[in-house]
């Protein structure tokens, strides 16, 4: 088992007051090179027993000597862990190890199981010990705190499935902050909006697209209740998009708020680890007490410096994890570093915006294309004429390569007449071709035509699927 040298500190960071500046001031304000050296020491203590605890890592690290871990750079002596490694380990489950070959704690010590959303394949399951649950709650609370939630907030939690990464762990994080949890997930949208007024909700967490969906109905349903809005803070995550001023403006204007922050995590590691502070200059990393991060060049795997303007894939090492540890786990999240120096808020961790996922990347005539790049270009250049809801259609689930133009369905704005859809579609096709060197076939849809869920909304769909 892991030697939890810092476990005793966890309860002392619970429920920070409204006047506190940081959740974990000791590490959040320490110079980042010092944080990385601190992490390297703990990784050095974590690695020796890993191969005995996890048969997956015994195999993955068989040809690699233990690094001395004098610095975080020494991690490069170890291979990456891929999603396929985790999936294959899960497939080797047994009665003794129901969670597979990476189960590194006895089943009797597992107190909770989480499931991935299954948006990129069959669901993955992650076992947690009591310590793991406490770590998750601590990191998620730190993320919410960075994004501005406080113990006097009443928070609407809209994820309906407790077992997914955004279910119970998010709820635990709200409670750890000390906020009042109103779990409204699973109710119809109209009831969610009504109950938010009746419960005097002050804060909301939603995906970016569902935040827009709620913003469009907020005032109308609010008038029906006869109750004034107390909503003041909105956190959005799960999808890129808050880097666009138009989308931010529509959410803040529709919901009547000024406090809008972006958050992000990874269910395989911790469901919320990045949070935007009041400086609005990207999302800070908030899991440094329990997780180390690297930035790599996706094709070569070479480690890149955390420097403003750099782009790369984020790699995670969960060095304080009992049941399902991860070392150099490739997230497939591609990020733009928006800041690497001390932020105006005083935090020192790197700041990023997510620009896409390898899992979603498409290939058009040999060229890699992120669906988010197509979405961002269209919604930015045609703001007011299209909604930010669109999807690219594939012929089958495994299709990645396109030799013909990509079929793209786009919701038109209410102000656009149906008679103008065809002309607008041709304008969009011309813009995407000139700016991205990608041909698309754009189909304009009536407002509200595309599905919008509370949890995650994919930019890619299989043609003909429900």
PDB file of C-alpha atoms in Angstrom, residues 133 135 156 309 346 383 392:
ATOM      1  CA  UNK A 133     -12.110   8.820  -2.173  1.00  0.00           C
ATOM      2  CA  UNK A 135      -7.966  12.372  -2.349  1.00  0.00           C
ATOM      3  CA  UNK A 156     -27.087  22.698  -8.457  1.00  0.00           C
ATOM      4  CA  UNK A 309       2.111  29.310 -26.122  1.00  0.00           C
ATOM      5  CA  UNK A 346      -0.875  34.087  -6.777  1.00  0.00           C
ATOM      6  CA  UNK A 383     -21.926  34.194 -34.341  1.00  0.00           C
ATOM      7  CA  UNK A 392     -19.726  15.686 -37.732  1.00  0.00           C
TER       8      UNK A 392
END
